[in-house]
Coordinates of C-alpha atoms in Angstrom, one line a residue:
X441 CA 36.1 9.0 34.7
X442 CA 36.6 5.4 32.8
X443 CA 37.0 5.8 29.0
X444 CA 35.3 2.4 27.6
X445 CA 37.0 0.8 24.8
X446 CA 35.1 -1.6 23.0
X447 CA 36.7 -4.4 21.0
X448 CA 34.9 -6.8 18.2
X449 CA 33.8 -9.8 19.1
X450 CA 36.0 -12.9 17.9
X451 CA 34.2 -15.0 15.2
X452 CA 34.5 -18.1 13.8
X453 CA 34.5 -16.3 10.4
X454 CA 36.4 -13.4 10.6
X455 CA 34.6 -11.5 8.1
X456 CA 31.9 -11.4 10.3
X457 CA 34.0 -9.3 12.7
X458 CA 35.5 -7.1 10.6
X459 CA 33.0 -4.0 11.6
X460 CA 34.2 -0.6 11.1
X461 CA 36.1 1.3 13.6
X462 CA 33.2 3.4 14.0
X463 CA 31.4 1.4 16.2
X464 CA 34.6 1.9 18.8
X465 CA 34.0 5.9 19.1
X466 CA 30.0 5.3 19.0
X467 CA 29.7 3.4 21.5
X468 CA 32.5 5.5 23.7
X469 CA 30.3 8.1 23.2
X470 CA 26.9 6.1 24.2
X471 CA 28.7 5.2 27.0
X472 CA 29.8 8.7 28.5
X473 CA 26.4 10.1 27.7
X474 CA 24.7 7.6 30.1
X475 CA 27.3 8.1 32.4
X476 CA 26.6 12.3 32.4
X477 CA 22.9 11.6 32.5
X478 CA 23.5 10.3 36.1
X479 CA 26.5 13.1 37.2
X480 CA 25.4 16.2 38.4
X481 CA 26.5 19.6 36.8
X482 CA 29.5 20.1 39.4
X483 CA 30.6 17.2 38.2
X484 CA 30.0 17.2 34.7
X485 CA 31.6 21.0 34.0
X486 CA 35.3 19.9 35.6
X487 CA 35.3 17.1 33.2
X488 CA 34.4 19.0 30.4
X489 CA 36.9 21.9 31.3
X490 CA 39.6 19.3 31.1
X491 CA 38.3 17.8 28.0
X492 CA 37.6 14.3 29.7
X493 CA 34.0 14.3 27.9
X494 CA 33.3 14.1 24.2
X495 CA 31.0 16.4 22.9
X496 CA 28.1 17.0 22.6
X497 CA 27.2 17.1 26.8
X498 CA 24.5 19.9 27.5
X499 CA 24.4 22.0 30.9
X500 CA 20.5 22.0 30.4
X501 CA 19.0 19.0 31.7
X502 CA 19.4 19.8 35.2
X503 CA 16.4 17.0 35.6
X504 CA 18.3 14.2 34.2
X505 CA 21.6 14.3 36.3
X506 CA 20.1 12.8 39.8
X507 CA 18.5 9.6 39.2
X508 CA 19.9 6.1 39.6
X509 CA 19.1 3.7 37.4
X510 CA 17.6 1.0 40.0
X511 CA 14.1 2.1 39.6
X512 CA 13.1 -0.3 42.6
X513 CA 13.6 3.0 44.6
X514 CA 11.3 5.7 45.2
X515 CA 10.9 8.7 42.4
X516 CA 11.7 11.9 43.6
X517 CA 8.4 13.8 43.8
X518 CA 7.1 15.8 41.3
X519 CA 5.8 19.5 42.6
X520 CA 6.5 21.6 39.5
X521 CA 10.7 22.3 41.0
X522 CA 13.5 20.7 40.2
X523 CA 15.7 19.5 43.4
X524 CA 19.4 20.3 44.5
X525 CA 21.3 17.5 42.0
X526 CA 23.0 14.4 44.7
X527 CA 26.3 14.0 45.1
X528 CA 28.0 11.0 42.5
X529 CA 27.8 8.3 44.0
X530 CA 31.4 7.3 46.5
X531 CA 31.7 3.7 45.6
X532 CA 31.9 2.6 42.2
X533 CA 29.4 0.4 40.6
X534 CA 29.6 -3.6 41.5
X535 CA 28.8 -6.4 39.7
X536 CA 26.4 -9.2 40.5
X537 CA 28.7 -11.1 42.9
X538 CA 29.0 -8.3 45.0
X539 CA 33.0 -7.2 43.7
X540 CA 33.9 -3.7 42.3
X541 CA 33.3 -3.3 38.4
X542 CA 35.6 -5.0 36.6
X543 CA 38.1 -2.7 34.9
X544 CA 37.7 -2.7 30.7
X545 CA 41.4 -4.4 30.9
X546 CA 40.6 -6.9 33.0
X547 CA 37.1 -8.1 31.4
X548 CA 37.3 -10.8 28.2
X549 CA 36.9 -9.8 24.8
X550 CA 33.8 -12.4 24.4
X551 CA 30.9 -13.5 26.3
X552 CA 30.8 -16.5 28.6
X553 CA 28.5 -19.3 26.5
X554 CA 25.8 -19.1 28.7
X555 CA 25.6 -15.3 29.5
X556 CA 22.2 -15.6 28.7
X557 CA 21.0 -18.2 30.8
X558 CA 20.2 -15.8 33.8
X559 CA 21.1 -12.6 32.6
X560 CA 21.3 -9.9 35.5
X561 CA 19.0 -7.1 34.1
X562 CA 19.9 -4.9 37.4
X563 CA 22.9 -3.7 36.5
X564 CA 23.8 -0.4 36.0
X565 CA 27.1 0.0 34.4
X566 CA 28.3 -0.7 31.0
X567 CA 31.4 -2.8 33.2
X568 CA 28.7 -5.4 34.3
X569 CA 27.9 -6.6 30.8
X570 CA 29.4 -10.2 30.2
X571 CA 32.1 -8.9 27.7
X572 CA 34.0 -5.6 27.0
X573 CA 32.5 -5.6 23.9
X574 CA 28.8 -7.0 24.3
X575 CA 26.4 -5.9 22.0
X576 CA 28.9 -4.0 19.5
X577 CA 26.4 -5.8 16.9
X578 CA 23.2 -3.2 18.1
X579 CA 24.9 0.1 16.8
X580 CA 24.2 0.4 13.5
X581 CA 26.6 2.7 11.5
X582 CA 24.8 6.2 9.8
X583 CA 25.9 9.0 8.6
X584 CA 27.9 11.0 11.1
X585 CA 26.3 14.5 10.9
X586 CA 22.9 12.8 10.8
X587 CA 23.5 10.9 13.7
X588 CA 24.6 14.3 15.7
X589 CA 21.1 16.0 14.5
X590 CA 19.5 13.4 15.9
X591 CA 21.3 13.6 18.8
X592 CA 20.7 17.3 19.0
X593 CA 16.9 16.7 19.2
X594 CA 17.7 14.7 22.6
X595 CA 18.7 17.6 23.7
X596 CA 16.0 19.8 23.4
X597 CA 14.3 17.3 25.8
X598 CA 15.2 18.5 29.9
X599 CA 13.3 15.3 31.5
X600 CA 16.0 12.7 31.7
X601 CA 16.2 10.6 29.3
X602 CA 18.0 7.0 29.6
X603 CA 17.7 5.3 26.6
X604 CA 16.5 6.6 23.1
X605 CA 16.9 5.1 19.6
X606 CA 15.6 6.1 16.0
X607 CA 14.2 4.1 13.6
X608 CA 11.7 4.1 10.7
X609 CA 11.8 4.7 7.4
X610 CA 13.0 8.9 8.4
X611 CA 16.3 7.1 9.3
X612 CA 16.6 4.0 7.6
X613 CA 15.3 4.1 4.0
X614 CA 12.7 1.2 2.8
X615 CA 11.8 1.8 -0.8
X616 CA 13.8 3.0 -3.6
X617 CA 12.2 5.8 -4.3
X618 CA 11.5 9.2 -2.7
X619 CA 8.2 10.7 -0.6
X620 CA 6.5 13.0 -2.4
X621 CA 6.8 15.5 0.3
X622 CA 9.5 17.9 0.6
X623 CA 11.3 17.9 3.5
X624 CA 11.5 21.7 3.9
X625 CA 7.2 21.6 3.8
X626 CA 7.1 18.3 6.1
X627 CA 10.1 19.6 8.4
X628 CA 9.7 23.4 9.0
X629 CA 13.4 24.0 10.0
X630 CA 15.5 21.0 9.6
X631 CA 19.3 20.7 9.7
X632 CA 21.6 20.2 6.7
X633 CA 22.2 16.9 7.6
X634 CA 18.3 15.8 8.0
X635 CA 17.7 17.0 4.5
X636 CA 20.6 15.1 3.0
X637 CA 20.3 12.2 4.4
X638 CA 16.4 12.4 3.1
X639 CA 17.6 13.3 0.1
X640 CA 15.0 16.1 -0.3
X641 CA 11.6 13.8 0.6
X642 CA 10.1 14.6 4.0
X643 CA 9.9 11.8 6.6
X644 CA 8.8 12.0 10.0
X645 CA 12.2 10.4 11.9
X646 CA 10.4 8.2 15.2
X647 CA 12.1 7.9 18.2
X648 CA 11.3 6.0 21.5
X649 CA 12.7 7.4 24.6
X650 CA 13.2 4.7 27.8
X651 CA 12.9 7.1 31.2
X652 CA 13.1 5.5 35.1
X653 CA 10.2 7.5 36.2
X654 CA 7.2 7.2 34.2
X655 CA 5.3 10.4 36.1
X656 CA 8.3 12.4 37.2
X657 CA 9.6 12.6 33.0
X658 CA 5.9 13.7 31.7
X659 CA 5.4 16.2 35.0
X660 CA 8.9 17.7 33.5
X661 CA 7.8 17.3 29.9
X662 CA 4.6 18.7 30.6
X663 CA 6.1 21.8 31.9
X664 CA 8.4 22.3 29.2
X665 CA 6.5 21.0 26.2
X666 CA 2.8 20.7 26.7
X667 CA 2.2 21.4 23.4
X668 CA 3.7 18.1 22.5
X669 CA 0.3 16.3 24.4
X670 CA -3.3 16.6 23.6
X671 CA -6.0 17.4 25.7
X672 CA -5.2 14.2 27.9
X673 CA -1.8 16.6 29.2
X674 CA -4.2 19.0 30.9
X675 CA -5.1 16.0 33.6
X676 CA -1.2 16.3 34.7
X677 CA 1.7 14.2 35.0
X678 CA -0.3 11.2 37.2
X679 CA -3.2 10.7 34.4
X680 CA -0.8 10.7 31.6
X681 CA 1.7 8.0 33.0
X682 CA -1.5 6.0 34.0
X683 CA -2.5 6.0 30.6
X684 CA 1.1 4.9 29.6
X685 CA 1.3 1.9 32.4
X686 CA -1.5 0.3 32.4
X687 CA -3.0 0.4 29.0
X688 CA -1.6 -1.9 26.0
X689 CA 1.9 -1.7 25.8
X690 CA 3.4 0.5 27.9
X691 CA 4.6 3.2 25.8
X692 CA 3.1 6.5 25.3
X693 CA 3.2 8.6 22.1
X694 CA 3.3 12.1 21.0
X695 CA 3.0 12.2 17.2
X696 CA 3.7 15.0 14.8
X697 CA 5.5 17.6 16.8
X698 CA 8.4 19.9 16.3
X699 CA 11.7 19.5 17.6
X700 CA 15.0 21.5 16.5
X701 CA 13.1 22.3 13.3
X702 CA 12.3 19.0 12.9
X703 CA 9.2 17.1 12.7
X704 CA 9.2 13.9 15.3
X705 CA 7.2 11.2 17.0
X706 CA 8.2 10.0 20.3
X707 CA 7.4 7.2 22.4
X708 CA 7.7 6.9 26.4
X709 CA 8.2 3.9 27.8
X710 CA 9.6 3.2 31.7
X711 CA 12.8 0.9 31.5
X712 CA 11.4 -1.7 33.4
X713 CA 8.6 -2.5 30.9
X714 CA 11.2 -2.2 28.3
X715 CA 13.6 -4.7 29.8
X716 CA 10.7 -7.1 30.3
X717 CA 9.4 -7.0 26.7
X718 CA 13.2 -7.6 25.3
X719 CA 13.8 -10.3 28.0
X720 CA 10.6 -12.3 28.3
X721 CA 8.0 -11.3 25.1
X722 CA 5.0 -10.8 27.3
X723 CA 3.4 -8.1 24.4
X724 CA 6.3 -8.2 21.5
X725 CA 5.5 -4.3 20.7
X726 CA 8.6 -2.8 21.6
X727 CA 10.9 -6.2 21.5
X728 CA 9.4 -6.5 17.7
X729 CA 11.0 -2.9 16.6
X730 CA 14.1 -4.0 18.3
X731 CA 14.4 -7.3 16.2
X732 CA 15.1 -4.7 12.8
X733 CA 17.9 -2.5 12.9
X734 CA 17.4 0.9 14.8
X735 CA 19.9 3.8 15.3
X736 CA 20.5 3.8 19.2
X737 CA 21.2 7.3 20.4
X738 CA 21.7 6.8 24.4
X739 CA 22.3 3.5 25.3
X740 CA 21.6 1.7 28.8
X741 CA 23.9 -1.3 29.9
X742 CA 20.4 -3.0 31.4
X743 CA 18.5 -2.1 28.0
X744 CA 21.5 -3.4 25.8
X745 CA 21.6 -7.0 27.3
X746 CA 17.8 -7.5 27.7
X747 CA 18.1 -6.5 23.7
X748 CA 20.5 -9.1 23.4
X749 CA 18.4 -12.0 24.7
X750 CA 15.7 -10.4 22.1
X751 CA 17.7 -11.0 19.2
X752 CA 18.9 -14.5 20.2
X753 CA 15.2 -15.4 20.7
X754 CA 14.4 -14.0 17.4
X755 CA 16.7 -15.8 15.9
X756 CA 15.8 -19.2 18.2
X757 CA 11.8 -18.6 16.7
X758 CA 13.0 -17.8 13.3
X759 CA 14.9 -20.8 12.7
X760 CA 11.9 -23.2 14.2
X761 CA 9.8 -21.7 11.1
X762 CA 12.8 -22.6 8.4
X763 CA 13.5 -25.3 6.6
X764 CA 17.0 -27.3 7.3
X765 CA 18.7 -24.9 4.4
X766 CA 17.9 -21.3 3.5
X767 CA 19.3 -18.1 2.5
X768 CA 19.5 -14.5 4.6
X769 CA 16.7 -12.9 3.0
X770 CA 14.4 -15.7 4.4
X771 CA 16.1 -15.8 7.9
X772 CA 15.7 -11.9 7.9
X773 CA 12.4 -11.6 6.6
X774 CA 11.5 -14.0 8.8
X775 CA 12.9 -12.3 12.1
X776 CA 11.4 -8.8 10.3
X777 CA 7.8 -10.3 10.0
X778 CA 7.5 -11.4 13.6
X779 CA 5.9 -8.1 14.7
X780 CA 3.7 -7.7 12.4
X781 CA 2.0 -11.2 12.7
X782 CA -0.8 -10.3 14.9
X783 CA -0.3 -6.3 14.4
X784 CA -4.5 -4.9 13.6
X785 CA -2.4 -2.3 11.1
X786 CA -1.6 -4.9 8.8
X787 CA -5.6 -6.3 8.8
X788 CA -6.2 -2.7 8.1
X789 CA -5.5 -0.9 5.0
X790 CA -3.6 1.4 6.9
X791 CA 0.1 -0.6 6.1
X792 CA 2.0 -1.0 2.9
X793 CA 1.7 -5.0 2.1
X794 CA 5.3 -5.3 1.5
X795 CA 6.5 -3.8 4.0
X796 CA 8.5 -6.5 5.2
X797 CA 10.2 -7.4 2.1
X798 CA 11.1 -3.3 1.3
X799 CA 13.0 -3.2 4.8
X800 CA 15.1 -6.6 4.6
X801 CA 15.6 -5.4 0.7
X802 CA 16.9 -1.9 1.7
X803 CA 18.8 -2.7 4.6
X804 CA 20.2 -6.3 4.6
X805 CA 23.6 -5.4 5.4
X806 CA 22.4 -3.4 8.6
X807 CA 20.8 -6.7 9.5
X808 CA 23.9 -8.9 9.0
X809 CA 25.8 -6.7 11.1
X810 CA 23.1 -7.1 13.8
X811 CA 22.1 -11.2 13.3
X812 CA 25.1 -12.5 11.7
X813 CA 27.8 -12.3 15.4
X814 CA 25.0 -14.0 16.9
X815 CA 24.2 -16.8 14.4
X816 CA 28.0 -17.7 14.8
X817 CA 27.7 -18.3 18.4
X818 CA 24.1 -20.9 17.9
X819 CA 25.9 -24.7 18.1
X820 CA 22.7 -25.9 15.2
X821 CA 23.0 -23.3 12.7
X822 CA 25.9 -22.1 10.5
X823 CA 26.8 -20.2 7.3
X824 CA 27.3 -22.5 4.3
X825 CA 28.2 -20.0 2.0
X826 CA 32.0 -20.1 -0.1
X827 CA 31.4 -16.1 -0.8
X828 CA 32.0 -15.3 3.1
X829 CA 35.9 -16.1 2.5
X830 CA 35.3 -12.7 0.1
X831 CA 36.9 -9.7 2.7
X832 CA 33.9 -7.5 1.8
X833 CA 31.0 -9.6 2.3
X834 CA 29.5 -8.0 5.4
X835 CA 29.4 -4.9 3.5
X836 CA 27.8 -6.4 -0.1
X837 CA 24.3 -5.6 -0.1
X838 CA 23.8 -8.3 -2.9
X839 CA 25.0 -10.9 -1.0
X840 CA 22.6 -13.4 0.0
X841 CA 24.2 -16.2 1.6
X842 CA 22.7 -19.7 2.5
X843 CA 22.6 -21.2 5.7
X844 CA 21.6 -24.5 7.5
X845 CA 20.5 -25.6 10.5
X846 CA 21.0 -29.4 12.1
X847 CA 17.3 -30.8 12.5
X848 CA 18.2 -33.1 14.9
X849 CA 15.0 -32.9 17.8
X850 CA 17.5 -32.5 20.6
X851 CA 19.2 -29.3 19.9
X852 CA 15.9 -28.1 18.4
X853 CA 14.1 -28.8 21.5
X854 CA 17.0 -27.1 23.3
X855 CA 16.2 -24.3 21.0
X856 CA 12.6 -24.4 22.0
X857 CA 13.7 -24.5 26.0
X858 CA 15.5 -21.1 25.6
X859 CA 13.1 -19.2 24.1
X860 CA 11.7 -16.2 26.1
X861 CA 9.4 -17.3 29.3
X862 CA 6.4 -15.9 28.8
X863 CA 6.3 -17.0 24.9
X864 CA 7.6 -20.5 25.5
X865 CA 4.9 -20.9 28.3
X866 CA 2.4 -19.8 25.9
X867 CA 3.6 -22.1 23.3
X868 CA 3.2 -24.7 25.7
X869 CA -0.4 -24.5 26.1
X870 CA -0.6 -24.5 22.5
X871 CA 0.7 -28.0 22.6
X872 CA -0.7 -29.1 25.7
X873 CA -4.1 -28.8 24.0
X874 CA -2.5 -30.2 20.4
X875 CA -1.0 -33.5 22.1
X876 CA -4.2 -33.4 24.9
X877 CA -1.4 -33.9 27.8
X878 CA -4.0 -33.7 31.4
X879 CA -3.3 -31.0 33.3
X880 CA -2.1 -32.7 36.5
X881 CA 0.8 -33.7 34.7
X882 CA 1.6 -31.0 32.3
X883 CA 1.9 -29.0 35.5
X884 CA 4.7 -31.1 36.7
X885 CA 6.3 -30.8 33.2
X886 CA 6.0 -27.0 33.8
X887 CA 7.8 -27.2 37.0
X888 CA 10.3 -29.3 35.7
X889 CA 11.4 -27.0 33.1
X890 CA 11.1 -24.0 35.5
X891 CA 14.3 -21.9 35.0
X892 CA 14.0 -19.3 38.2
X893 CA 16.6 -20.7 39.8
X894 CA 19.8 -18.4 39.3
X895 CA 22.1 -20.8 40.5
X896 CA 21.3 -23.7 38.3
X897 CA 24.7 -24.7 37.1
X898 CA 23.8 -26.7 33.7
X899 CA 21.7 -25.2 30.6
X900 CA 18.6 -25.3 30.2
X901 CA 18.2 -28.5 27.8
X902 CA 15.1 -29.6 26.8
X903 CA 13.2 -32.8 27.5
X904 CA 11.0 -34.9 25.8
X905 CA 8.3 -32.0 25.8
X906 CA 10.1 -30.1 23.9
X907 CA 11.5 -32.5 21.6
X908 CA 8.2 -33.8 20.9
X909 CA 7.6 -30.0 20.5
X910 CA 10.5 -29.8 17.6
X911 CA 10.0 -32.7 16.3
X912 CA 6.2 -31.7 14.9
X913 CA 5.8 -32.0 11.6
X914 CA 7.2 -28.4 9.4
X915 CA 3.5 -27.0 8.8
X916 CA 2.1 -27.6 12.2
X917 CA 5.2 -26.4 14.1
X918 CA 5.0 -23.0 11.9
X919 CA 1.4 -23.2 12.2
X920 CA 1.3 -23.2 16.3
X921 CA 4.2 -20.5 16.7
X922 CA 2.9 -18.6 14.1
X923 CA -0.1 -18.2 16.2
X924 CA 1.6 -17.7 19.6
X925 CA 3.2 -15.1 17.8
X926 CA -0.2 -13.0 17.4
X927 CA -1.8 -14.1 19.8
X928 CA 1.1 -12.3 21.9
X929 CA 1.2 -9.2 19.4
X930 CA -3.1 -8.9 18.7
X931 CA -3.8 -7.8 22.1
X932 CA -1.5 -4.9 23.0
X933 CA -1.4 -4.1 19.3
X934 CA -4.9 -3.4 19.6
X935 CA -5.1 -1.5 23.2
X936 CA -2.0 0.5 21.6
X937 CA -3.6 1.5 18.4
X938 CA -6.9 2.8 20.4
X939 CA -4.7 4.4 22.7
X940 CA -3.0 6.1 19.9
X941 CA -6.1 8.0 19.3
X942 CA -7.0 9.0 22.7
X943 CA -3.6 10.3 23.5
X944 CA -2.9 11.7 19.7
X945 CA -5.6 13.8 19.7
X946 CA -8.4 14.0 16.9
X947 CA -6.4 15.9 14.3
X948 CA -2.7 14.2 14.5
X949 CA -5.0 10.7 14.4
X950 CA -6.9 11.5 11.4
X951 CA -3.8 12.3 10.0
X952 CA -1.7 9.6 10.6
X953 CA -4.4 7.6 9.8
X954 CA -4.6 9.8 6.3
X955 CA -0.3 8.9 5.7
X956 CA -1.0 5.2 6.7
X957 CA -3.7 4.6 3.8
X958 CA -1.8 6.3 1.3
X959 CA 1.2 4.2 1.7
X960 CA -1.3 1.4 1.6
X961 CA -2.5 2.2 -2.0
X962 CA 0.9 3.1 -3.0
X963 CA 2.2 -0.6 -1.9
X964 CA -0.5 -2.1 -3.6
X965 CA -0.5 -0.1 -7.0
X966 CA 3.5 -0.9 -7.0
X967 CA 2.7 -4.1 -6.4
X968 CA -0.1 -4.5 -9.3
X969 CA 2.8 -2.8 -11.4
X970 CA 5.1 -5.5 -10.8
X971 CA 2.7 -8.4 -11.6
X972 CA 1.5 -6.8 -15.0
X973 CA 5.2 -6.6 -15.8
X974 CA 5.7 -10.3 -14.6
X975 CA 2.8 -11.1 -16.9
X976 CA 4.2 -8.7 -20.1
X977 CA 7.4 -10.7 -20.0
X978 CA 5.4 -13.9 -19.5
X979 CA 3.9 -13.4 -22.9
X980 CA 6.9 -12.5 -24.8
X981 CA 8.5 -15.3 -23.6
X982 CA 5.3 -17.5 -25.2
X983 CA 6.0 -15.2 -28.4
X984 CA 9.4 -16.1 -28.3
X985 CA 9.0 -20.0 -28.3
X986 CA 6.2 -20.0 -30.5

């Protein structure tokens, strides 16, 4: 079995590389649990004998130790028994040109500049990625014994589970202050590390899980946890990934269940929807909590560069909605608020107002770590700032350094050419109607700028389309992305929410529903504190000069 070794990206500030060690044995350990969930059980107990896999590996999911990853192949049916595991496969893994993986040794330390030009989501080794250490910048660094209890709930789980990450305020705090509930009242049994990390408030931790089979995982969860699903789990395994396919986004949740003494809420979604979303922004829904740190728990080497391409684009859209200078905390707010433009919780008073602003406040180092490698590689926009010569700058969470971006139309409407295909198309028509371009010939522009063609050999540039596109005056442009944006987001934001409650069930509904309002009125009453403060010290300043 391969041992990956994952290096740190060069940089043309070195600060900017200087990530912890850490990453290096998480992202081993990512990689070897994606490996086991494909080996089967003979396999996997020799290697563990001789101490060739890190723990934790778990002899109990005999249902997630068969499948590829290629989900283009039929799922094994689903009649209530679990098959004889397959043999590992004889040939190992090749890359897109048809050659044998490329040993860890032999790949480059850094990414090709157009690896994500046509980025070959079929893959299925962590070898095939562009660099030996692609997408170092996802793995966010937590608390060690936390990160093993979350890891632990995985476990409990026998369907097969190929990608999972955690996120939310349960992992990543986003307000200064504590919940009001306890966490031994909210969580009925959780682990030492759980209630640390919490720091005695109780927070549901959510967690999406990314499976190959939609139906075969819920006929295996059904079995083993039915009590996770409302009444829509007694129409079986077909019903219930029906419901998850083909209505809103793709993902299916079971809210407010117990796992390892823990209270949870999980998401399904099949890889293939995921991969799309990340790569091409047809919804936003799952791409959106991508674009904010999460805490990835099982990684997938398809799932890690279709994230990539996300977070390039969100940077791409982000910067076409800034001014030619501005600091972090914009770019980041910025990138943060693109989900929730368009989202019906924030119309509702169902969401905490600032939101956006608590999780860039609270966790703006964990988004340098994630944004900053990949602004360095972007030929327009650049740090400006004379405190990143400072060695601990990546880790100061009151830095806020400035950036700038070159306005020229050119390399904006380049910008505006590589954003994802179903959102650029969309912004298209925006402008189509905007400039009143006929159709005839805003087809042909359309099929000009088609990019399906994997053997293109230059960049995609843009034309005068796009520079026309870039070159819109500040307002307007934010103005017609702005409502791409939720145009994209309103529609399977809204299909998801009503979902939510057919799948959630009456009483976990009303009570999510219950949490959500309260931390509405507790966002607005902070915020109603702040402004009568603003206004006390506004009058004593008066005072003062009078």
């Amino acid at each position: 079995m391969r041992r990956a070794v994952v290096f740190v990206r060069p940089s043309r500030n070195p600060q900017i590389s200087s990530y912890s060690s850490e990453f290096q044995t998480d992202i081993k350990s990512d990689e070897q649990v994606s490996i086991c969930t494909r080996l089967p059980l003979s396999t996997i107990r020799p290697l563990a004998a001789r101490g060739l896999l890190q723990p934790p590996w778990r002899p109990g999911l005999e249902g997630g130790r068969r499948f590829a990853t290629n989900s283009s192949k039929p799922p094994p049916k689903t009649d209530g028994k679990t098959s004889a595991p397959s043999s590992p496969p004889s040939q190992p893994p090749k890359t897109s040109s048809g050659s044998p993986a490329q040993k860890s040794s032999d790949r480059p330390s850094s990414p090709p500049p157009d690896w994500d030009e046509h980025p070959d989501l079929s893959i299925s080794a962590f070898s095939q990625l562009p660099s030996t250490n692609f997408g170092v910048n996802q793995h966010m660094i937590i608390n060690n014994e936390f990160k093993e209890a979350l890891r632990q709930i995985l476990w409990q789980f026998r369907a097969p589970i190929r990608y999972a990450f955690a996120y939310g305020s349960g992992v990543f705090p986003q307000t200064g202050s504590t919940s009001s509930t306890p966490a031994s009242t909210l969580h009925p049994h959780p682990s030492q590390a759980i209630s640390t990390v919490q720091g005695g408030s109780g927070k549901m931790i959510d967690f999406i899980f990314g499976v190959s089979y939609t139906q075969h995982w819920h006929s295996l969860n059904l079995q083993q946890h039915r009590d996770h699903y409302s009444a829509i789990g007694s129409l079986g395994s077909y019903a219930v990934s029906r419901i998850q396919d083909n209505w809103g986004a793709g993902v299916y949740f079971n809210p407010y269940v117990t796992v390892n003494g823990t209270l949870i809420k999980y998401g399904v979604v099949n890889l293939d929807n995921l991969c799309k979303d990340l790569s091409e922004w047809d919804t936003l829904y799952l791409a959106g909590r991508l674009q904010k740190p999460v805490k990835i728990l099982r990684d997938d080497p398809r799932v890690r560069l279709a994230n990539q391409v996300n977070l390039l684009s969100a940077v791409r859209t982000a910067v076409l909605l800034l001014p030619a200078s501005f600091t972090e905390q914009e770019l980041y707010s910025t990138i943060a608020g693109i989900s929730y433009l368009g989202d019906l919780r924030m119309s509702l008073p169902t969401e905490n107002l600032n939101k956006v602003k608590n999780i860039v406040t609270h966790q703006l180092t964990n988004f340098r770590r994630l944004y900053a490698p990949l602004i360095e590689t972007l030929p327009n926009v650049s740090f400006t700032d004379a405190r990143l010569s400072n060695p601990d700058w990546v880790e100061d969470p009151d830095a806020n350094a400035t950036l700038a971006q070159d306005m020229d139309p050119r390399k904006r409407g380049n910008m505006v050419r590589r954003l994802p295909k179903a959102f650029r198309h969309k912004l298209y028509f925006e402008y189509q109607s905007k400039f009143q371009i006929p159709q005839l010939r805003f087809n042909k522009m359309l099929e000009a700028s088609s990019d399906e063609d994997p053997t293109r050999i230059k960049r995609r540039e843009g034309g005068e389309f796009e520079q026309r596109v870039a070159s819109d005056e500040p307002d307007s442009l934010q103005k017609e992305v702005r409502q791409v944006i939720k145009k994209t987001i309103m529609w399977s934001s809204t299909q998801q929410t009503i979902k939510g409650l057919v799948t959630g069930g009456v009483k976990r509904t009303w009570r999510y529903v219950g949490e959500k309002m309260a931390k509405y009125r507790e966002g607005n009453q902070k915020a109603k504190e702040k402004s009568n403060e603003k206004a006390k010290e506004g009058e004593k300043d008066k005072e003062k000069k009078a």
